[in-house]
JSON list of C-alpha atoms in Angstrom, two decimals:
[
{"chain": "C", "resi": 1, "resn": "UNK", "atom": "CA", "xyz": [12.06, -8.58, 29.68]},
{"chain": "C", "resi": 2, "resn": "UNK", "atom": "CA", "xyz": [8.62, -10.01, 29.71]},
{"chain": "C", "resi": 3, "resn": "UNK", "atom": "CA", "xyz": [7.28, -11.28, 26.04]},
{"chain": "C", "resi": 4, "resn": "UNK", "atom": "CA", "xyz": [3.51, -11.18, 25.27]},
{"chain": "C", "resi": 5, "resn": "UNK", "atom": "CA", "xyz": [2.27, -13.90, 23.95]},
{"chain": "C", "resi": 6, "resn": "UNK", "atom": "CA", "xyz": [-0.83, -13.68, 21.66]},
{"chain": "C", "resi": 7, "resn": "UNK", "atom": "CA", "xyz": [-2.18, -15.38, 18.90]},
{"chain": "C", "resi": 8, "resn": "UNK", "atom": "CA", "xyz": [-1.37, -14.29, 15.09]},
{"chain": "C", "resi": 9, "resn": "UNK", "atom": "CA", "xyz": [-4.98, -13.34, 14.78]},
{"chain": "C", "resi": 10, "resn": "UNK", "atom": "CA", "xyz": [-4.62, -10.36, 17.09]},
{"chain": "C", "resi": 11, "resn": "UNK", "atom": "CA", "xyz": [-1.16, -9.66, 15.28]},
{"chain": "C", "resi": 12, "resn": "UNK", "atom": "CA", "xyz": [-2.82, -9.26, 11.90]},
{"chain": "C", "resi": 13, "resn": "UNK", "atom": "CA", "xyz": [-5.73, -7.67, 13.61]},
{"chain": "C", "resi": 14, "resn": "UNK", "atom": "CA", "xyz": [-2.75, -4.58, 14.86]},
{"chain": "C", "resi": 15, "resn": "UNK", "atom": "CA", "xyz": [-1.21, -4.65, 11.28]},
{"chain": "C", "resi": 16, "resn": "UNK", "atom": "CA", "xyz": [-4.73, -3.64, 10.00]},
{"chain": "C", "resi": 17, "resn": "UNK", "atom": "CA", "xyz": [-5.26, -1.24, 12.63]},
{"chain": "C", "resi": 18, "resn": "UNK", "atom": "CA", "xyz": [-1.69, 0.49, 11.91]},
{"chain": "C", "resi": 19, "resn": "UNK", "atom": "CA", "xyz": [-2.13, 0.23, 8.35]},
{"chain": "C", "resi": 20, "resn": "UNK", "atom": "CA", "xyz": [-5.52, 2.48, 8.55]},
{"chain": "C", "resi": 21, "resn": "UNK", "atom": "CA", "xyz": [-3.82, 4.69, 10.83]},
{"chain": "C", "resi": 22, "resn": "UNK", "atom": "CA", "xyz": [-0.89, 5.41, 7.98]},
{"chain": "C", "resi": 23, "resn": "UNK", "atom": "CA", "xyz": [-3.88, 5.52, 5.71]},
{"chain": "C", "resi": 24, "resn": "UNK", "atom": "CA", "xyz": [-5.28, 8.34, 7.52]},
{"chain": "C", "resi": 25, "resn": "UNK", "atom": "CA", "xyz": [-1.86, 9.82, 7.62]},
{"chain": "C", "resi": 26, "resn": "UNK", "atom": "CA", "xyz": [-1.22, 9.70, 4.16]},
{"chain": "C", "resi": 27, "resn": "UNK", "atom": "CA", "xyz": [-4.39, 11.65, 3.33]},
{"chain": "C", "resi": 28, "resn": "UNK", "atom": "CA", "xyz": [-3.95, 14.63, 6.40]},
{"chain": "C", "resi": 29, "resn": "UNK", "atom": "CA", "xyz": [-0.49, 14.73, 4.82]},
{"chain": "C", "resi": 30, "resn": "UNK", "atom": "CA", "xyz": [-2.11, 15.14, 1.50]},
{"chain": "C", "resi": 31, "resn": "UNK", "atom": "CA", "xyz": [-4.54, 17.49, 2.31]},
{"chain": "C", "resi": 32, "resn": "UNK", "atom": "CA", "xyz": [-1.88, 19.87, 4.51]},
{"chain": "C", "resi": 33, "resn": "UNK", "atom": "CA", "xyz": [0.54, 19.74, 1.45]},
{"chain": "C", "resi": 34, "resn": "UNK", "atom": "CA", "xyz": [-2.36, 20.97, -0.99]},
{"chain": "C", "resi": 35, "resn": "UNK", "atom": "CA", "xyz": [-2.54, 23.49, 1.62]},
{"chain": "C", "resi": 36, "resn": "UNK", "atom": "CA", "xyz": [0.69, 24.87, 2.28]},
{"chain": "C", "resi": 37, "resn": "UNK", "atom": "CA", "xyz": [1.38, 23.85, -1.62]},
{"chain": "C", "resi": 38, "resn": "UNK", "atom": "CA", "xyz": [4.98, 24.03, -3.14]},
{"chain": "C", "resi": 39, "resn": "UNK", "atom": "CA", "xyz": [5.65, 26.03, -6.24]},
{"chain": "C", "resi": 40, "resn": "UNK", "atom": "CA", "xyz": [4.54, 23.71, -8.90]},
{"chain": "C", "resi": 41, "resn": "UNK", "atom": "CA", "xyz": [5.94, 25.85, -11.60]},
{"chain": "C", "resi": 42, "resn": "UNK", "atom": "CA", "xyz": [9.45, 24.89, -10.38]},
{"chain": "C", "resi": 43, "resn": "UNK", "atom": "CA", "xyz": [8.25, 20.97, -10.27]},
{"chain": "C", "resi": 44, "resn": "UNK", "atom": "CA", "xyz": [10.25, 19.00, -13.49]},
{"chain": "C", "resi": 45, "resn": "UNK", "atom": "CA", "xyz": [8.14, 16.40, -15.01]},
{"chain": "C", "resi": 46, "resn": "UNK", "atom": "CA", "xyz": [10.31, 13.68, -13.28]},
{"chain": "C", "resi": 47, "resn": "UNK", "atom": "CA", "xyz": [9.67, 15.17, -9.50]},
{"chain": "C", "resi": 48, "resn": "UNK", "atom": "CA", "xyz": [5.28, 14.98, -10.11]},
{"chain": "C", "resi": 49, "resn": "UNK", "atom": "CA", "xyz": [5.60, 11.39, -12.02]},
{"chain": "C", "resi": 50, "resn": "UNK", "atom": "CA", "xyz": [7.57, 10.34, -9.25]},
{"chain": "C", "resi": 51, "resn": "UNK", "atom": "CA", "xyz": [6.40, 12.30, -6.42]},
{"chain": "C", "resi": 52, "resn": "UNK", "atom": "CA", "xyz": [2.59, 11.30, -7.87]},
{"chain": "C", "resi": 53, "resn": "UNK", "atom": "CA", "xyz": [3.53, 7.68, -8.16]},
{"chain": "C", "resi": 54, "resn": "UNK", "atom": "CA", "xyz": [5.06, 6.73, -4.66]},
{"chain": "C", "resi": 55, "resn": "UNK", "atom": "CA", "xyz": [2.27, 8.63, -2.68]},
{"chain": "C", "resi": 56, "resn": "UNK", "atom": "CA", "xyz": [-0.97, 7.33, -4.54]},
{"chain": "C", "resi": 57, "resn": "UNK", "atom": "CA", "xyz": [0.81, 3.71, -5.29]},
{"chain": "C", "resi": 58, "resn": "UNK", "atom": "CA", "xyz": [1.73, 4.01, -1.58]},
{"chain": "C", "resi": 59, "resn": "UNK", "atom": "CA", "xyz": [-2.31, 4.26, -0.72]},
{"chain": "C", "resi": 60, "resn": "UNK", "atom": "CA", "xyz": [-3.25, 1.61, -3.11]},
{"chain": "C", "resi": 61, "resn": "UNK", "atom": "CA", "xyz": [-0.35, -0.78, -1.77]},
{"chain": "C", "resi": 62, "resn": "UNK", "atom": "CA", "xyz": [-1.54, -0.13, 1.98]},
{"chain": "C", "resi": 63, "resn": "UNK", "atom": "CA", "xyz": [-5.01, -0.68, 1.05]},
{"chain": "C", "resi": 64, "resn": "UNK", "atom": "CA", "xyz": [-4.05, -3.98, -0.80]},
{"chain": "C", "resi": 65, "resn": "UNK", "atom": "CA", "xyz": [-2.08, -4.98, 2.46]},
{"chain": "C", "resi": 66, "resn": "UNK", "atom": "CA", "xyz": [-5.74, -3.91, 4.65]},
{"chain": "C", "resi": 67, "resn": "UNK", "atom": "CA", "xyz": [-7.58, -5.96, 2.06]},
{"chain": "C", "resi": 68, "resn": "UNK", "atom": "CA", "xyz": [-5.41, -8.99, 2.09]},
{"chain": "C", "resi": 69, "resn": "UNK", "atom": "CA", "xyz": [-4.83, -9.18, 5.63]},
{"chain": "C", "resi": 70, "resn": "UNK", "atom": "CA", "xyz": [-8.64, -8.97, 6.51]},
{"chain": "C", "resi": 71, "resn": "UNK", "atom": "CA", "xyz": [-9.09, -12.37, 3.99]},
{"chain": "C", "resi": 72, "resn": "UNK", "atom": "CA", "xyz": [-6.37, -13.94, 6.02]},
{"chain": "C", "resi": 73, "resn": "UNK", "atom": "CA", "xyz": [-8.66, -13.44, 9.52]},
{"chain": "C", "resi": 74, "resn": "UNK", "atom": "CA", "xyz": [-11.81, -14.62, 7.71]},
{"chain": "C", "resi": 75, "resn": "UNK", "atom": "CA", "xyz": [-9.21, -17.86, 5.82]},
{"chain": "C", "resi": 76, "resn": "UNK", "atom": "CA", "xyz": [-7.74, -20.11, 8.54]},
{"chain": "C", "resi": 77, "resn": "UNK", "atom": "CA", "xyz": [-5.94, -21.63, 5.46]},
{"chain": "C", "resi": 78, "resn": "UNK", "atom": "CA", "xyz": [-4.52, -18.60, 4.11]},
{"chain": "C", "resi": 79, "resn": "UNK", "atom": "CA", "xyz": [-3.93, -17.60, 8.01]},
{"chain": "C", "resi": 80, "resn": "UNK", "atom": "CA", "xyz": [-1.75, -20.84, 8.93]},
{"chain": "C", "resi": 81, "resn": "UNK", "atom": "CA", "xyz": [-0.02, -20.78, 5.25]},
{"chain": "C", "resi": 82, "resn": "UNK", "atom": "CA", "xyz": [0.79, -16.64, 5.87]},
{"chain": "C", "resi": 83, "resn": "UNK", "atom": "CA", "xyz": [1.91, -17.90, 9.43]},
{"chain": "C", "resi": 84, "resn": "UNK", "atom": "CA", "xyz": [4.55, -20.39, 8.10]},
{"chain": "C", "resi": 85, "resn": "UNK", "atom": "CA", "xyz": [6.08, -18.39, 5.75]},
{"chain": "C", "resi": 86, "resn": "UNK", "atom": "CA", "xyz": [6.82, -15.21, 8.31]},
{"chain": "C", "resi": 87, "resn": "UNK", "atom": "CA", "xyz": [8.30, -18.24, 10.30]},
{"chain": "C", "resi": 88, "resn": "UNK", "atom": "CA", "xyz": [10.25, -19.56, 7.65]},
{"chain": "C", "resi": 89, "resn": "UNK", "atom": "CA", "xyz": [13.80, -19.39, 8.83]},
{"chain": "C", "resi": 90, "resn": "UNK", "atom": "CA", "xyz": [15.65, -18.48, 4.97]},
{"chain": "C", "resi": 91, "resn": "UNK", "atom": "CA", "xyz": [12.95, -15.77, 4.83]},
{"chain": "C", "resi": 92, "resn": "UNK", "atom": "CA", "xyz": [13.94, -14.33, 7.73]},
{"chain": "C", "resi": 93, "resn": "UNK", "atom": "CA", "xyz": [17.64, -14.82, 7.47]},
{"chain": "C", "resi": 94, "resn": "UNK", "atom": "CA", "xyz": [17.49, -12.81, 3.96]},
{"chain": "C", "resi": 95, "resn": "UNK", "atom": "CA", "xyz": [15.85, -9.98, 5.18]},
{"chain": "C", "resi": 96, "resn": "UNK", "atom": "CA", "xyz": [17.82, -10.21, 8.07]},
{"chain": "C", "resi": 97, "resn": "UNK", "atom": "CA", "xyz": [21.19, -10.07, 5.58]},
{"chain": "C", "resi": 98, "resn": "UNK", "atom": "CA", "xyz": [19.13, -7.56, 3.66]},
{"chain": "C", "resi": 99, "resn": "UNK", "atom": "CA", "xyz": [19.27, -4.69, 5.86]},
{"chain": "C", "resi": 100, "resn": "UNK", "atom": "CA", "xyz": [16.13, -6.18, 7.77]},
{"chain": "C", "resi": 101, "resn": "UNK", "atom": "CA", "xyz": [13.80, -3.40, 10.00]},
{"chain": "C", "resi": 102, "resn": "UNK", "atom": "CA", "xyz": [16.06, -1.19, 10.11]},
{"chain": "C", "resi": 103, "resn": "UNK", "atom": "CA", "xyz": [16.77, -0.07, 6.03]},
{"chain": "C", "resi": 104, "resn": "UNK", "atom": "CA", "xyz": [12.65, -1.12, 5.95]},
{"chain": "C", "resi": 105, "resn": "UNK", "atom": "CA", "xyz": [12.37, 2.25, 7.92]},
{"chain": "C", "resi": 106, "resn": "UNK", "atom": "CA", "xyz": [14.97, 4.10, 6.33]},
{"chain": "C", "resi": 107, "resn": "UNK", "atom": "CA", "xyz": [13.22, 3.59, 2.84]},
{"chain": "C", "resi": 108, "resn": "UNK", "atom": "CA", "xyz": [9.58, 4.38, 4.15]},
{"chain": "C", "resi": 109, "resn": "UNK", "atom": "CA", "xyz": [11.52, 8.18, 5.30]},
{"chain": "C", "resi": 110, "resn": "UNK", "atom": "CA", "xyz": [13.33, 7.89, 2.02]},
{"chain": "C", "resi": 111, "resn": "UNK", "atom": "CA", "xyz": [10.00, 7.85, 0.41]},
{"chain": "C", "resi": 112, "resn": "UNK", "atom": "CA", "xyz": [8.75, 10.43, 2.40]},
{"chain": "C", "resi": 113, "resn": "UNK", "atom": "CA", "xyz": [11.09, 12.90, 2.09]},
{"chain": "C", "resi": 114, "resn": "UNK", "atom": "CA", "xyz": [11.22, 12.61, -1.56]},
{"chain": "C", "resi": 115, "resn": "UNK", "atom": "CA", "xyz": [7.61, 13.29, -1.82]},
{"chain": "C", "resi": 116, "resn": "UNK", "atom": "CA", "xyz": [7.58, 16.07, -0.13]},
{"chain": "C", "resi": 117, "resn": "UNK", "atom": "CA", "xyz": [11.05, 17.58, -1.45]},
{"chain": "C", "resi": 118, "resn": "UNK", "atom": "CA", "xyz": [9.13, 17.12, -4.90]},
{"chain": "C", "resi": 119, "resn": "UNK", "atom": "CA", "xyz": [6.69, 20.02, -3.83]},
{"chain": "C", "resi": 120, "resn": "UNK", "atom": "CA", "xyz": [9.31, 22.44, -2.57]},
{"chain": "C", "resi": 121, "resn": "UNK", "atom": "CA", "xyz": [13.06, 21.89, -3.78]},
{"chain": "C", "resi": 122, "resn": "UNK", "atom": "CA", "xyz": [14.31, 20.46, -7.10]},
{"chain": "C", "resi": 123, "resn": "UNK", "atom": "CA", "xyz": [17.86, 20.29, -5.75]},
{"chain": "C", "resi": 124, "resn": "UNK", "atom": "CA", "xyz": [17.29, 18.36, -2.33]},
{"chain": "C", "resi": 125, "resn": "UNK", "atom": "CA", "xyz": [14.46, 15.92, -4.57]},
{"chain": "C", "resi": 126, "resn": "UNK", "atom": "CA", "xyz": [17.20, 14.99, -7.05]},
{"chain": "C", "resi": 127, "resn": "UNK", "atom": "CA", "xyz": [19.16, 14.16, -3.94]},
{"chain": "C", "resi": 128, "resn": "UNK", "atom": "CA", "xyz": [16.88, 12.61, -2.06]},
{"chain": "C", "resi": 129, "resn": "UNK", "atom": "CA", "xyz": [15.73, 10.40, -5.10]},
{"chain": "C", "resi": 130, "resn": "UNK", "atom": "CA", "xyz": [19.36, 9.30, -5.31]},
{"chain": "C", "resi": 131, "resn": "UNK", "atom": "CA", "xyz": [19.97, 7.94, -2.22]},
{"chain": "C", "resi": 132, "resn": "UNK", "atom": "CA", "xyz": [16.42, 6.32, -2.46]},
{"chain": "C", "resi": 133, "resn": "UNK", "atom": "CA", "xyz": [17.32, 4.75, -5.51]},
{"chain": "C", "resi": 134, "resn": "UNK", "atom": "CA", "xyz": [21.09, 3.46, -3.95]},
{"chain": "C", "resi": 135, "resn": "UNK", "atom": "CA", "xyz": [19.34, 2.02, -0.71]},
{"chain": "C", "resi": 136, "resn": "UNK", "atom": "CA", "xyz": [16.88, 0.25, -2.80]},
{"chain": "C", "resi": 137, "resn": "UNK", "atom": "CA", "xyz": [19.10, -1.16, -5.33]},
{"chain": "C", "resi": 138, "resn": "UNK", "atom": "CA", "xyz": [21.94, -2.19, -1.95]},
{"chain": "C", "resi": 139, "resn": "UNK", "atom": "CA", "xyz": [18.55, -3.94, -0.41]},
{"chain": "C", "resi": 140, "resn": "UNK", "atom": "CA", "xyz": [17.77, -5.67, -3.66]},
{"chain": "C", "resi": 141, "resn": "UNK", "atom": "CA", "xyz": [21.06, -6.52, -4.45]},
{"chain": "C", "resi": 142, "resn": "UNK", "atom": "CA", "xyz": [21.94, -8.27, -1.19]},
{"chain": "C", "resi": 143, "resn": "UNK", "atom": "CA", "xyz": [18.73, -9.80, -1.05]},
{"chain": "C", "resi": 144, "resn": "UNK", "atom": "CA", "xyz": [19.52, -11.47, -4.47]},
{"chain": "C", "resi": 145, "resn": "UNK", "atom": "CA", "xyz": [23.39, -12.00, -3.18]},
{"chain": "C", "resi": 146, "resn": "UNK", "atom": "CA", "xyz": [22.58, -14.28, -0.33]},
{"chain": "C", "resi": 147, "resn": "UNK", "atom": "CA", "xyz": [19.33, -15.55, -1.68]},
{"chain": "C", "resi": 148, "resn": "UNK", "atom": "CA", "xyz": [21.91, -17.33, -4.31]},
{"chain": "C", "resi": 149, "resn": "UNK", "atom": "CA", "xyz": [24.63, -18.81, -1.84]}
]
């Protein structure tokens, strides 16, 4: 298996490009839901605060993660300083132990599906928001567990 080698410039030069292209995502998905539309007559108060708060926090975090990234190009500090700590062997080895990539993936569906479950099914949200909350609080948890050994 061949590995390409290039610089961490170009690597946070790809996260920016992939984090627009969820940003563009987010907002098709946003405009297709207000489209199609669920019943918000049957939405509780909990599945719109919730629903509401992991979309549009999701947007501001990914545009926080665009705007940080592009100061690290223009810093060469920031870059090297960003560089070491992805590098940094207990930071990796905790979110290794942690669930690493994989539960990273499974929470970004989690979130998804809870959002839109929130438009169209109470039962399958409260579900949904359950096993979100679990996962999270297992990835926390052993985070915190072999961050203190």
């Amino acid at each position: 298996m061949r590995k390409f080698n290039i610089n961490y410039t170009q690597k946070i030069q790809w996260r920016i490009r992939v984090l627009w292209i969820i940003l563009i995502f987010m907002l098709i998905y946003m405009v297709i839901v207000g489209e199609i539309g669920g019943d918000s007559r049957i939405m509780t108060n909990l599945a719109h605060t919730v629903s509401s708060g992991i979309f549009f926090g999701g947007i501001i975090y990914i545009i926080a993660r665009i705007i940080h990234n592009k100061k690290l190009i223009k810093n060469r500090l920031l870059l090297k300083e960003q560089l070491q700590m992805e590098q940094d062997e207990r930071n990796q080895y905790l979110h290794d132990k942690s669930g690493g990539i994989i539960l990273d993936i499974l929470l970004v569906f989690l979130l998804f599906i809870t959002v839109t479950t929130a438009l169209f099914n109470m039962s399958a949200f409260y579900i949904s928001l359950i096993i979100l909350v679990v996962t999270f609080l297992l990835k926390v948890g052993a985070y915190l567990f072999y961050s203190y050994l």
